[in-house]
JSON list of C-alpha atoms in Angstrom, two decimals:
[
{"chain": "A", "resi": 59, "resn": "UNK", "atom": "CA", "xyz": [163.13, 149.44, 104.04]},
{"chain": "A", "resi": 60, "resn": "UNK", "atom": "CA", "xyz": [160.83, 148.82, 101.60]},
{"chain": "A", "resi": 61, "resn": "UNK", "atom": "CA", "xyz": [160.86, 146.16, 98.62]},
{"chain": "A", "resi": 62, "resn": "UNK", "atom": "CA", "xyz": [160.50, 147.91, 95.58]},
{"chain": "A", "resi": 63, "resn": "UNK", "atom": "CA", "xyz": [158.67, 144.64, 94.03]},
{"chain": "A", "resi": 64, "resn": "UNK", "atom": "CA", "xyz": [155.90, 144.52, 96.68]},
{"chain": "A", "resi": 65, "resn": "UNK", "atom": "CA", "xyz": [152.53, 146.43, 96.29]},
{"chain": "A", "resi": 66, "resn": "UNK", "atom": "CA", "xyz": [152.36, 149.36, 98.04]},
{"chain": "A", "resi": 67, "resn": "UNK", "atom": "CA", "xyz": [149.66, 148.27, 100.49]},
{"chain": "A", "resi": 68, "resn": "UNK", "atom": "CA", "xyz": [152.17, 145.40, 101.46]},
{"chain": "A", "resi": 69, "resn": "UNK", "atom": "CA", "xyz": [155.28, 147.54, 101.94]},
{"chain": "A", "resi": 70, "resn": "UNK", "atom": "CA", "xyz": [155.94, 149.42, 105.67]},
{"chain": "A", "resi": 71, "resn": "UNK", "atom": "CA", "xyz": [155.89, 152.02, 105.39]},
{"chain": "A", "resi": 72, "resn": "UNK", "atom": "CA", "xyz": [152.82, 152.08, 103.50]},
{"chain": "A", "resi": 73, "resn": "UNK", "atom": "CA", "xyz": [153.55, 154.80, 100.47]},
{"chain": "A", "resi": 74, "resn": "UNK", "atom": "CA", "xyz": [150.81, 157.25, 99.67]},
{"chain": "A", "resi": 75, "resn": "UNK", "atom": "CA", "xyz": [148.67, 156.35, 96.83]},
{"chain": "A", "resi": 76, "resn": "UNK", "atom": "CA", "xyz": [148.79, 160.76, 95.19]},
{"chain": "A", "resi": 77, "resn": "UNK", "atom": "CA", "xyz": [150.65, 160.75, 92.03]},
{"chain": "A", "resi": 78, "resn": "UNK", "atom": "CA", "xyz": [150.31, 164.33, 92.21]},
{"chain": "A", "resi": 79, "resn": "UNK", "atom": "CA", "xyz": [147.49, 164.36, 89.86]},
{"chain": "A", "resi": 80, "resn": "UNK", "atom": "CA", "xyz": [145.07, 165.75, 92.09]},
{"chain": "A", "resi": 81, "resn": "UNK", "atom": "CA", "xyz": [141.74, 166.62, 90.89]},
{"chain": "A", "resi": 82, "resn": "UNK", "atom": "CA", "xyz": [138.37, 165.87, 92.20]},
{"chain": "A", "resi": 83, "resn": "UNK", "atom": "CA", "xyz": [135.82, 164.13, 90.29]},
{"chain": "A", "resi": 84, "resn": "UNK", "atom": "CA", "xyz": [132.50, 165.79, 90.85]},
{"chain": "A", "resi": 85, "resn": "UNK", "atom": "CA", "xyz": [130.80, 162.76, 89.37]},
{"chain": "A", "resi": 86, "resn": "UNK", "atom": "CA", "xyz": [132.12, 160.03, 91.66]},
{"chain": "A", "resi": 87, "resn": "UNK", "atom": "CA", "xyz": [133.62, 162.11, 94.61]},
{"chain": "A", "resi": 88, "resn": "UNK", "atom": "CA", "xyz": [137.05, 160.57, 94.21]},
{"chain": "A", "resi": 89, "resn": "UNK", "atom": "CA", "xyz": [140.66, 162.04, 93.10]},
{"chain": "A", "resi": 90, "resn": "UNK", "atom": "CA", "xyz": [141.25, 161.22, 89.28]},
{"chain": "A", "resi": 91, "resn": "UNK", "atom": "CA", "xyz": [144.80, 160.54, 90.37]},
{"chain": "A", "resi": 92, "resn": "UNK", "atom": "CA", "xyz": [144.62, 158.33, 93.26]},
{"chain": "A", "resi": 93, "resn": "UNK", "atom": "CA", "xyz": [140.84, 157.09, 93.38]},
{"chain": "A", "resi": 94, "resn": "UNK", "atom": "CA", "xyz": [140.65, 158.61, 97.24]},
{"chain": "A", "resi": 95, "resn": "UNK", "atom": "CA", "xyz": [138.08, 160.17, 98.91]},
{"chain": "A", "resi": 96, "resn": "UNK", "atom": "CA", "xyz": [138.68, 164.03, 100.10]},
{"chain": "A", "resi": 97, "resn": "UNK", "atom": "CA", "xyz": [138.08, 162.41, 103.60]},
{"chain": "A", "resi": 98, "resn": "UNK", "atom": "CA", "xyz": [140.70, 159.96, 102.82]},
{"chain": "A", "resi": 99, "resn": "UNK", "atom": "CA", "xyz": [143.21, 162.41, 101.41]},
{"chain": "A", "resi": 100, "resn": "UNK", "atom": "CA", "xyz": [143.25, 164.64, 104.01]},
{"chain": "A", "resi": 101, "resn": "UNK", "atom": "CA", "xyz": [143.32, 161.72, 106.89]},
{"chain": "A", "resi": 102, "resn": "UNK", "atom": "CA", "xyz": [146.54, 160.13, 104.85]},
{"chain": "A", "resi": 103, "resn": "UNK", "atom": "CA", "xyz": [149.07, 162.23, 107.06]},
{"chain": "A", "resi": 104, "resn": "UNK", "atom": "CA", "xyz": [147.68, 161.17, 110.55]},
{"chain": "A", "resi": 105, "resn": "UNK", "atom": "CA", "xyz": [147.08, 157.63, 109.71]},
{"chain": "A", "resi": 106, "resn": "UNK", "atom": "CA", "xyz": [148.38, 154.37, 110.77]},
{"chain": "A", "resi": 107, "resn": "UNK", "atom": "CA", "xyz": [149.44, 151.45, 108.30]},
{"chain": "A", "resi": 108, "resn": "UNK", "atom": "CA", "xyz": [146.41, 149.30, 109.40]},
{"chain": "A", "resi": 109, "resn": "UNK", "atom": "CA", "xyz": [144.05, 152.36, 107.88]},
{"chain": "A", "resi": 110, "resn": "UNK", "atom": "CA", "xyz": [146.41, 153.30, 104.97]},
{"chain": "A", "resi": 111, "resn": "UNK", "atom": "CA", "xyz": [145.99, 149.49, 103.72]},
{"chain": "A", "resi": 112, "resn": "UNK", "atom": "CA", "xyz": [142.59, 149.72, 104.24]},
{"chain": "A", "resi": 113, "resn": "UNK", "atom": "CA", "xyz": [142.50, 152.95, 101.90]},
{"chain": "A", "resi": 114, "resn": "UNK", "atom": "CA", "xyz": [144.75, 151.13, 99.79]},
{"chain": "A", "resi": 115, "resn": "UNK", "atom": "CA", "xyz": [142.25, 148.34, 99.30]},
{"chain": "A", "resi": 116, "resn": "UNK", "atom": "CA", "xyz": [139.39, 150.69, 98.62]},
{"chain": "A", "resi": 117, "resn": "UNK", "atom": "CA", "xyz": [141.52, 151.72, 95.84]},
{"chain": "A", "resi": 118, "resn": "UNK", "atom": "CA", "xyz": [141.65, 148.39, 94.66]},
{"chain": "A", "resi": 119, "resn": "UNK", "atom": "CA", "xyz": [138.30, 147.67, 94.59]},
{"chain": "A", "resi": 120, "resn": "UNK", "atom": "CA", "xyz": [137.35, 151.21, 92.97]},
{"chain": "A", "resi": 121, "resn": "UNK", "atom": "CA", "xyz": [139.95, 150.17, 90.11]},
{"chain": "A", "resi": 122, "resn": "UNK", "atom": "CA", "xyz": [138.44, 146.96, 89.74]},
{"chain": "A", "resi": 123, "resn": "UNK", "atom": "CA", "xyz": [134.98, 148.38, 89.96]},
{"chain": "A", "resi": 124, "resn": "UNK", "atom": "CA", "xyz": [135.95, 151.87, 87.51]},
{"chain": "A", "resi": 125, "resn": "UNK", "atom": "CA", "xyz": [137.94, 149.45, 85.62]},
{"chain": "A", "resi": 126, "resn": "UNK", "atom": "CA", "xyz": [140.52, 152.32, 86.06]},
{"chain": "A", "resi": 127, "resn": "UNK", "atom": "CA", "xyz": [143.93, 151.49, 84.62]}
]
């Protein structure tokens, strides 16, 4: 079960990142709702927790780096 006061990259199972905004940016490739890759987005379903953290850390960094709040 997961703990609702954990990030989502540390909870198991690891939560998908879509809040159902999805739209793809043509300028930087990524989903204006999640910050995924199309690659990533359609891997999600077939995906272990080891790669969905990684994904989820990719996010973080794009945040960080878009300074996307």
């Amino acid at each position: 079960m997961n703990d609702p006061h954990l990030p989502p990259e540390r909870q198991t199972p690891v939560p998908s990142p879509c809040i159902s905004l999805c739209k793809m940016s043509p300028e930087t490739g990524l989903c204006e709702g999640c910050l995924r890759t199309i690659d990533e987005i359609c891997a999600w379903s077939t995906a272990d927790d080891h790669a969905k953290r990684a994904v989820w850390a990719e996010i973080r960094r794009r945040e960080a780096q878009l300074g996307f709040d």
